Short mmCIF file of C-alpha atoms and ligand atoms in Angstrom, two decimals:
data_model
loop_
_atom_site.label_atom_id
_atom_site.label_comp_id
_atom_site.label_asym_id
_atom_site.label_seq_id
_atom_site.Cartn_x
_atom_site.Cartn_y
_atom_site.Cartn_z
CA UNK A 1422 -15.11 -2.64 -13.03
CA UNK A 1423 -13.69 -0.28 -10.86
CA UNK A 1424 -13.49 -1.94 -7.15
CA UNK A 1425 -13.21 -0.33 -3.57
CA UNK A 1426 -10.37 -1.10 -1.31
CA UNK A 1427 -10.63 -1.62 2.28
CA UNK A 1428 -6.97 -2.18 4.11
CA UNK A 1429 -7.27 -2.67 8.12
CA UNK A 1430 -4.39 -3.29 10.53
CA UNK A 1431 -2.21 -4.32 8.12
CA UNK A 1432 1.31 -5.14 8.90
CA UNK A 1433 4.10 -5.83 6.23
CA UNK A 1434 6.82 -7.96 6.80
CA UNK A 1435 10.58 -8.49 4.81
CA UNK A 1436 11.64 -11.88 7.25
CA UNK A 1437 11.55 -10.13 10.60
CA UNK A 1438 11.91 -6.87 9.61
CA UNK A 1439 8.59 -4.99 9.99
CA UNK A 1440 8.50 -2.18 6.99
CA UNK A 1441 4.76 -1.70 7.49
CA UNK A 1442 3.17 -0.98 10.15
CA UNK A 1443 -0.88 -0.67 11.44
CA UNK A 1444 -2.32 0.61 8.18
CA UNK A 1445 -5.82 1.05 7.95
CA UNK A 1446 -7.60 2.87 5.10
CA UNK A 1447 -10.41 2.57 2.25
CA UNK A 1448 -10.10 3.52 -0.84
CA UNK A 1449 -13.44 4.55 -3.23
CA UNK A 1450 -13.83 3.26 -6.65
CA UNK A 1451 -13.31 5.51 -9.22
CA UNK A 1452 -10.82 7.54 -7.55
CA UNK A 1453 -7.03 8.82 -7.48
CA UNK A 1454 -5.37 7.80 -4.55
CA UNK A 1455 -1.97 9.29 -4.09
CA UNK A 1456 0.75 7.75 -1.64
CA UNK A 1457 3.27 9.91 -0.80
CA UNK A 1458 5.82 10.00 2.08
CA UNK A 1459 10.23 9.93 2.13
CA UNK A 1460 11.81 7.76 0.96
CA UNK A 1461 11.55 4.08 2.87
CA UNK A 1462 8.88 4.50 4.62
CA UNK A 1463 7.01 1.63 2.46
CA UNK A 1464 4.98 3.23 0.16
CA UNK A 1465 6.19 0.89 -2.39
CA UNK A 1466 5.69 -2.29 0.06
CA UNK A 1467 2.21 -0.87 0.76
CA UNK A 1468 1.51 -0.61 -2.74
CA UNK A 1469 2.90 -4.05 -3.66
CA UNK A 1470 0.75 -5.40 -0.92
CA UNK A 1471 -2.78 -4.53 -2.77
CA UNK A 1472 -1.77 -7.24 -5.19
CA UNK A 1473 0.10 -9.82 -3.53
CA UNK A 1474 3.40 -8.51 -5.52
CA UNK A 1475 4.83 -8.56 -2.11
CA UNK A 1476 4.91 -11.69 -1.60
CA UNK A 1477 7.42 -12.78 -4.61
CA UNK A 1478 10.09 -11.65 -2.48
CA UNK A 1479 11.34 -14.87 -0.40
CA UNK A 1480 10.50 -14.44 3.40
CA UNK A 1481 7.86 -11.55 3.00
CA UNK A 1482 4.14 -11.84 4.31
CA UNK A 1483 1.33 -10.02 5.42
CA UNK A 1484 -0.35 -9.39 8.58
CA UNK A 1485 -4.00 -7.90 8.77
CA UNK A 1486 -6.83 -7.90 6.28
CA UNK A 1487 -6.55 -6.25 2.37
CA UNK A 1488 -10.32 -6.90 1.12
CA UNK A 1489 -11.54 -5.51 -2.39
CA UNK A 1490 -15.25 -5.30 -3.19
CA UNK A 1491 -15.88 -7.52 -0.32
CA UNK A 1492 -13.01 -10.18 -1.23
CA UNK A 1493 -10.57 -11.04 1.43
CA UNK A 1494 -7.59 -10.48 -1.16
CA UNK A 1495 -5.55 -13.05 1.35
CA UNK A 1496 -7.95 -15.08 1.86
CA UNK A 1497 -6.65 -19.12 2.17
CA UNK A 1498 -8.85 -19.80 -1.21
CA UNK A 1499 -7.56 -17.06 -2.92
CA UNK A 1500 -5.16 -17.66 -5.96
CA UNK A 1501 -2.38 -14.54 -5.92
CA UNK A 1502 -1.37 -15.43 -9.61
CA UNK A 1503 -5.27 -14.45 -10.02
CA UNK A 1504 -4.70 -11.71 -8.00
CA UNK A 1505 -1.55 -10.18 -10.12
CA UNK A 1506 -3.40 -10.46 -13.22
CA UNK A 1507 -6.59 -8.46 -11.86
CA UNK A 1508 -4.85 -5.74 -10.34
CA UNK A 1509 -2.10 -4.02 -12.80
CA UNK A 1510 0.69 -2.57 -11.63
CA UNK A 1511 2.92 0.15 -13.57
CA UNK A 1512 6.34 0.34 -12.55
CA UNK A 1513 8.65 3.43 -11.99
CA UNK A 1514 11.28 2.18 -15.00
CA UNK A 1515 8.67 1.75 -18.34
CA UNK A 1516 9.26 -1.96 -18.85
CA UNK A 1517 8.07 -3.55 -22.13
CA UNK A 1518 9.20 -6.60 -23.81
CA UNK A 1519 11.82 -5.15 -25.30
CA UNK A 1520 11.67 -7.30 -28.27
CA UNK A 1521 7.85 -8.05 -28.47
CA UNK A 1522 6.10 -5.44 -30.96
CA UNK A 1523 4.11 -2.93 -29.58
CA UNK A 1524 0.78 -5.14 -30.64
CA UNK A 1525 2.24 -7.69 -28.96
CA UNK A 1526 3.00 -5.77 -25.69
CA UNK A 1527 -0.37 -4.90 -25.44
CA UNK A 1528 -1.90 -8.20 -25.56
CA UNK A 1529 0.63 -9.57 -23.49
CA UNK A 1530 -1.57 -9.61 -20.25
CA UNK A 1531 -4.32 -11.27 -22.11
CA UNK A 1532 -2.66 -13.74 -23.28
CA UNK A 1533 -1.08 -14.86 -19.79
CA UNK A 1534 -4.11 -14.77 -18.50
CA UNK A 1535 -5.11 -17.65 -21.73
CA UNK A 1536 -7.73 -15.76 -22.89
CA UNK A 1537 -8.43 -17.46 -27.19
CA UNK A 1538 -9.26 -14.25 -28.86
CA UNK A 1539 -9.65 -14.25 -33.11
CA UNK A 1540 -7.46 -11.45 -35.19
CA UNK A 1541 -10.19 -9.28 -34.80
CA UNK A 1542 -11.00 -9.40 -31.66
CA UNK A 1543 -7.55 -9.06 -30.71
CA UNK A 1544 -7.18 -6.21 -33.21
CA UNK A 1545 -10.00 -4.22 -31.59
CA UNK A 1546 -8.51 -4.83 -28.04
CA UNK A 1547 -5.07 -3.30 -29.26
CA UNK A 1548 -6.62 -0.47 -30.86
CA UNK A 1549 -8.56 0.25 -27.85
CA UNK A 1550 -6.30 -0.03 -25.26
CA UNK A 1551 -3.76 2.30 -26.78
CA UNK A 1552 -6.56 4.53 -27.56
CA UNK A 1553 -7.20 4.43 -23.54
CA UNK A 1554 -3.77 4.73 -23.05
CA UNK A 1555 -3.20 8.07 -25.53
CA UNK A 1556 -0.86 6.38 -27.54
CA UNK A 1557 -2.91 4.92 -30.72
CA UNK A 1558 -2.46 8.18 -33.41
CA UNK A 1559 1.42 7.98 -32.45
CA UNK A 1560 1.71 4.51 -32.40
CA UNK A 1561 -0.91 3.01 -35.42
CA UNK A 1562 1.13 2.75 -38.13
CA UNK A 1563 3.71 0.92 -36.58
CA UNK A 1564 2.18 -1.51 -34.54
CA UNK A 1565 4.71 -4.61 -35.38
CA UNK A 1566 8.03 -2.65 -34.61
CA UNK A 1567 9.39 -3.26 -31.14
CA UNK A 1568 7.98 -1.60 -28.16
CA UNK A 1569 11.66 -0.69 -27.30
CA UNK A 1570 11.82 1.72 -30.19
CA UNK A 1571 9.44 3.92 -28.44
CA UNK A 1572 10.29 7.26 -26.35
CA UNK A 1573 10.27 6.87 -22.66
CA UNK A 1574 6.96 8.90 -22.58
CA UNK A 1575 5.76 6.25 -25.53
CA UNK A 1576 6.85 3.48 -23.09
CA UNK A 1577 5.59 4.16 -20.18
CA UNK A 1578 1.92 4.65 -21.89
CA UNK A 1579 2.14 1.46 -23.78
CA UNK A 1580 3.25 -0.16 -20.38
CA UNK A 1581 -0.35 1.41 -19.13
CA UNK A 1582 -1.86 0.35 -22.42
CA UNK A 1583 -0.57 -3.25 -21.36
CA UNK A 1584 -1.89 -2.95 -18.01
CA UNK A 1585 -5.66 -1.67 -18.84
CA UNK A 1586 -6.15 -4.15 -21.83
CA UNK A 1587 -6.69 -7.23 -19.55
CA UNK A 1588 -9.47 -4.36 -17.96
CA UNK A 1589 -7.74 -4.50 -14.17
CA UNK A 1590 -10.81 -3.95 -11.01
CA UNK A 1591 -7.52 -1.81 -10.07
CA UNK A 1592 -4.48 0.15 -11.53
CA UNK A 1593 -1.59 0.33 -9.38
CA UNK A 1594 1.27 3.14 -10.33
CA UNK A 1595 4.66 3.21 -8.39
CA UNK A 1596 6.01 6.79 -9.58
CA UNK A 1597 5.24 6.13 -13.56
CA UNK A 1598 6.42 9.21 -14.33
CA UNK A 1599 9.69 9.65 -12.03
CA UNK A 1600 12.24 8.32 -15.43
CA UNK A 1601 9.84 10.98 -17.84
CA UNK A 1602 10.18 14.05 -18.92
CA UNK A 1603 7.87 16.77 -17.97
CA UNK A 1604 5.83 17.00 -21.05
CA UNK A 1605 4.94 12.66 -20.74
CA UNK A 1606 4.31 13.26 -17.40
CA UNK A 1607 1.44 15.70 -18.22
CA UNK A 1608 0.75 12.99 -20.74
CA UNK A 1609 0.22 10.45 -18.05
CA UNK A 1610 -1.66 12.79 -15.73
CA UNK A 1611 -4.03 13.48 -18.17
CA UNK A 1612 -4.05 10.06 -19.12
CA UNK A 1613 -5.06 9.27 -15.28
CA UNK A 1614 -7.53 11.51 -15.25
CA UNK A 1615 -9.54 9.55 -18.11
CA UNK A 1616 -8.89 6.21 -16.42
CA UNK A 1617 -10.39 7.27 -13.08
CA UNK A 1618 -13.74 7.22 -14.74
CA UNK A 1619 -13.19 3.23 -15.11
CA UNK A 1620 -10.43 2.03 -12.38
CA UNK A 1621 -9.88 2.87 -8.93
CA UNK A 1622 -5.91 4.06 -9.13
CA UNK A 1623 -3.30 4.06 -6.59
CA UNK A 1624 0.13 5.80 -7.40
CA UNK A 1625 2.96 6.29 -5.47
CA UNK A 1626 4.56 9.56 -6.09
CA UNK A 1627 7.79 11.79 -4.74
CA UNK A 1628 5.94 15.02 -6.61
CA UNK A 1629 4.19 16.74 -4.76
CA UNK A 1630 2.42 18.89 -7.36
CA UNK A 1631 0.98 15.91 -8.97
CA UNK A 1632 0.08 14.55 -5.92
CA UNK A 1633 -2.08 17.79 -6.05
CA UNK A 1634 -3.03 17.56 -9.37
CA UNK A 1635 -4.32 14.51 -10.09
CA UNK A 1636 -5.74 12.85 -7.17
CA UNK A 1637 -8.85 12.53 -5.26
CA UNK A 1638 -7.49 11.74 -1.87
CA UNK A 1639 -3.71 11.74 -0.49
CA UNK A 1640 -1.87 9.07 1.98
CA UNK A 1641 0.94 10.40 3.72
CA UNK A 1642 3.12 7.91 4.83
CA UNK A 1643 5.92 8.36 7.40
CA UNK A 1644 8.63 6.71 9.82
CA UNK A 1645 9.75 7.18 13.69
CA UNK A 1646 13.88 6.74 12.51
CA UNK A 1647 16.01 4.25 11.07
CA UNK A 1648 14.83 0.55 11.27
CA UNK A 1649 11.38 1.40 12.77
CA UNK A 1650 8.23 0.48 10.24
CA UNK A 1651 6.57 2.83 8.19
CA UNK A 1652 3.08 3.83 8.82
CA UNK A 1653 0.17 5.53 7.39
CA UNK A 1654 -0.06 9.13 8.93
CA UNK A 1655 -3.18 10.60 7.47
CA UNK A 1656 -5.30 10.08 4.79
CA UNK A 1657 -7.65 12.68 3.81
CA UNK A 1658 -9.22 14.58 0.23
CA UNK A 1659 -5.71 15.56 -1.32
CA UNK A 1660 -7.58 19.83 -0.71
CA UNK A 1661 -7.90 19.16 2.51
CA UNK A 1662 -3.69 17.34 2.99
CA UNK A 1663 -2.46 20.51 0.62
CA UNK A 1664 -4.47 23.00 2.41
CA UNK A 1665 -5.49 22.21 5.94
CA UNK A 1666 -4.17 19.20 6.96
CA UNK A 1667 -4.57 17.26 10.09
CA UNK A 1668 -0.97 16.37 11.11
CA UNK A 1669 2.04 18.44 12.41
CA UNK A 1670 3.95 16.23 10.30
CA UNK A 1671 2.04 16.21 7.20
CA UNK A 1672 2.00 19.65 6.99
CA UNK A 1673 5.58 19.59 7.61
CA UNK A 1674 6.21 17.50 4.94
CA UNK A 1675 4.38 19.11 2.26
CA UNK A 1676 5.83 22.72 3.09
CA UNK A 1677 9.02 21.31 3.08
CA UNK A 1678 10.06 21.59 6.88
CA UNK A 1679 11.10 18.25 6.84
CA UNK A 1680 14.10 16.07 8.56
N1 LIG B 1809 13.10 -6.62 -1.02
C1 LIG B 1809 13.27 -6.09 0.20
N2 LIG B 1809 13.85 -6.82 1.18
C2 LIG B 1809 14.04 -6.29 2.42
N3 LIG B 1809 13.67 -5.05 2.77
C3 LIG B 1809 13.08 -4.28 1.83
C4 LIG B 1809 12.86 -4.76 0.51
N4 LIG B 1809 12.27 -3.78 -0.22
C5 LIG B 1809 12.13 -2.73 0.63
N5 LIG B 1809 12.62 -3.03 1.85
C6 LIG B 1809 12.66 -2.15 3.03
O1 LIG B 1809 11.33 -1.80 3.38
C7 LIG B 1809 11.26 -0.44 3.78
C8 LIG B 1809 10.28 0.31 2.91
O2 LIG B 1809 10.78 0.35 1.58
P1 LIG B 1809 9.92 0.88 0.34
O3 LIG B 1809 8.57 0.28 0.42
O4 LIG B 1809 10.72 0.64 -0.87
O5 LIG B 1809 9.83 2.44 0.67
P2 LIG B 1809 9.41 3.66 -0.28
O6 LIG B 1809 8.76 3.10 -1.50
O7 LIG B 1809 8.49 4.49 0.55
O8 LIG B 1809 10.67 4.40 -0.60
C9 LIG B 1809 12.70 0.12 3.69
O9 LIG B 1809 13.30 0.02 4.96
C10 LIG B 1809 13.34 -0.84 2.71
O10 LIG B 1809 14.73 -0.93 2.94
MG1 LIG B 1810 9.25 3.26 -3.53
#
């Protein structure tokens, strides 16, 4: 399932405004791949771009080649609603259907995506995706209640539970755990450390400790100034980035000296 993700001279665009610029990178399957960088240097764009999210917003486009597994992702036979529903995205702000039950928020993928399931079938996928996600013992006896009556923690895994259940080739993660508090966010890191075995995983984060923690390799992404496009600094095994890294201004960034 998982899928490897090759990026080259890609250049993101918002109308005439160029947020991204030159990126080129691969990504291994199975893996952690954090992003991390201040704030507006288009970490989020980037991340948006890996599954044609970006484009929802009127005016924005692409430049340069995203291909996964071999598959041009923007490629002129390629279907982006396809693409959305392969490659799940978790958002900063857990975001279920606030009045869908929890079963029902974890099928909800699956069912866009018109898969006919029976009861059972679609009983075993619930169970097992919110056994993936770490949420099934907390969550089992109360499986028609809305997934709004959950803890932010509780949210935000039944918001992963959502995304794995349709079995994504790749998980995106724009800071999932920026709203939680510090004991769901080790929830969700350990969480991400299971899922790596079966997704490659890309997540955005502002913490620099779990950028440490959890992932294989680290992105730092950077700016010139004000109004000038983002661009991919260095990418390297997160060890090396929090240890030895390459740049003058990675290193600046993660000690701190920054701005
Ligand atoms: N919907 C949008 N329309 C126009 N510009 C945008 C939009 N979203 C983000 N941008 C701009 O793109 C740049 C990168 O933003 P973003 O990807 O959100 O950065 P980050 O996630 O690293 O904080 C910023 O200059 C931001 O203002
Ligand atoms: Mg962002």
């Amino acid at each position: 399932m998982a899928k490897r993700i090759d990026v080259s001279d890609l250049d993101i665009y918002y109308g005439n405004f160029k947020a991204v610029e030159g990126v080129n990178v691969s990504i291994e399957p199975r893996s952690i791949t954090a992003l991390i960088g201040p704030s507006g240097c288009g970490k989020s764009t980037f991340l948006r771009s890996l599954n044609r999210m970006h484009e929802v917003i009127p005016g924005a486009r692409v430049e340069g080649k995203v291909v996964i597994d071999g598959q041009d992702l923007y490629g002129a036979d390629v279907d982006p609603v396809d693409v959305r529903r392969q490659i799940g995205m978790v958002f900063q702000r857990p975001n279920p259907f606030p009045t869908m039950s929890i079963y029902d928020n974890v099928i909800a993928g699956v069912r866009l995506n018109g898969g006919k399931m029976r009861k059972g079938e679609l009983d075993e996928l619930v169970e097992k995706s919110l056994r993936g996600a770490n949420l099934w013992t907390e969550v089992k006896d109360r499986l028609d209640r809305p997934g709004s009556g959950l803890s932010g923690g509780q949210q935000q895994r039944l918001c992963i539970a959502r995304a794995i259940a349709v079995e994504p080739e790749v998980l995106l993660m724009d800071e999932p755990c920026s709203a939680l508090d510090p004991i769901s966010t080790l929830a969700i890191e350990d969480l991400m450390a299971e899922l790596k075995e079966r997704f490659t995983i890309v997540i955005v984060t502002h913490n620099m400790q779990q950028a440490a923690r959890v992932s294989t390799s680290t992105g730092f992404f950077n700016l010139g100034g004000v109004g000038q496009p983002g661009h991919l600094v260095e990418f390297n095994p997160t060890e090396k980035i929090f240890s030895n890294p390459e740049e003058k201004a990675t290193e600046d960034y993660i000690s701190g000296r920054f701005g």
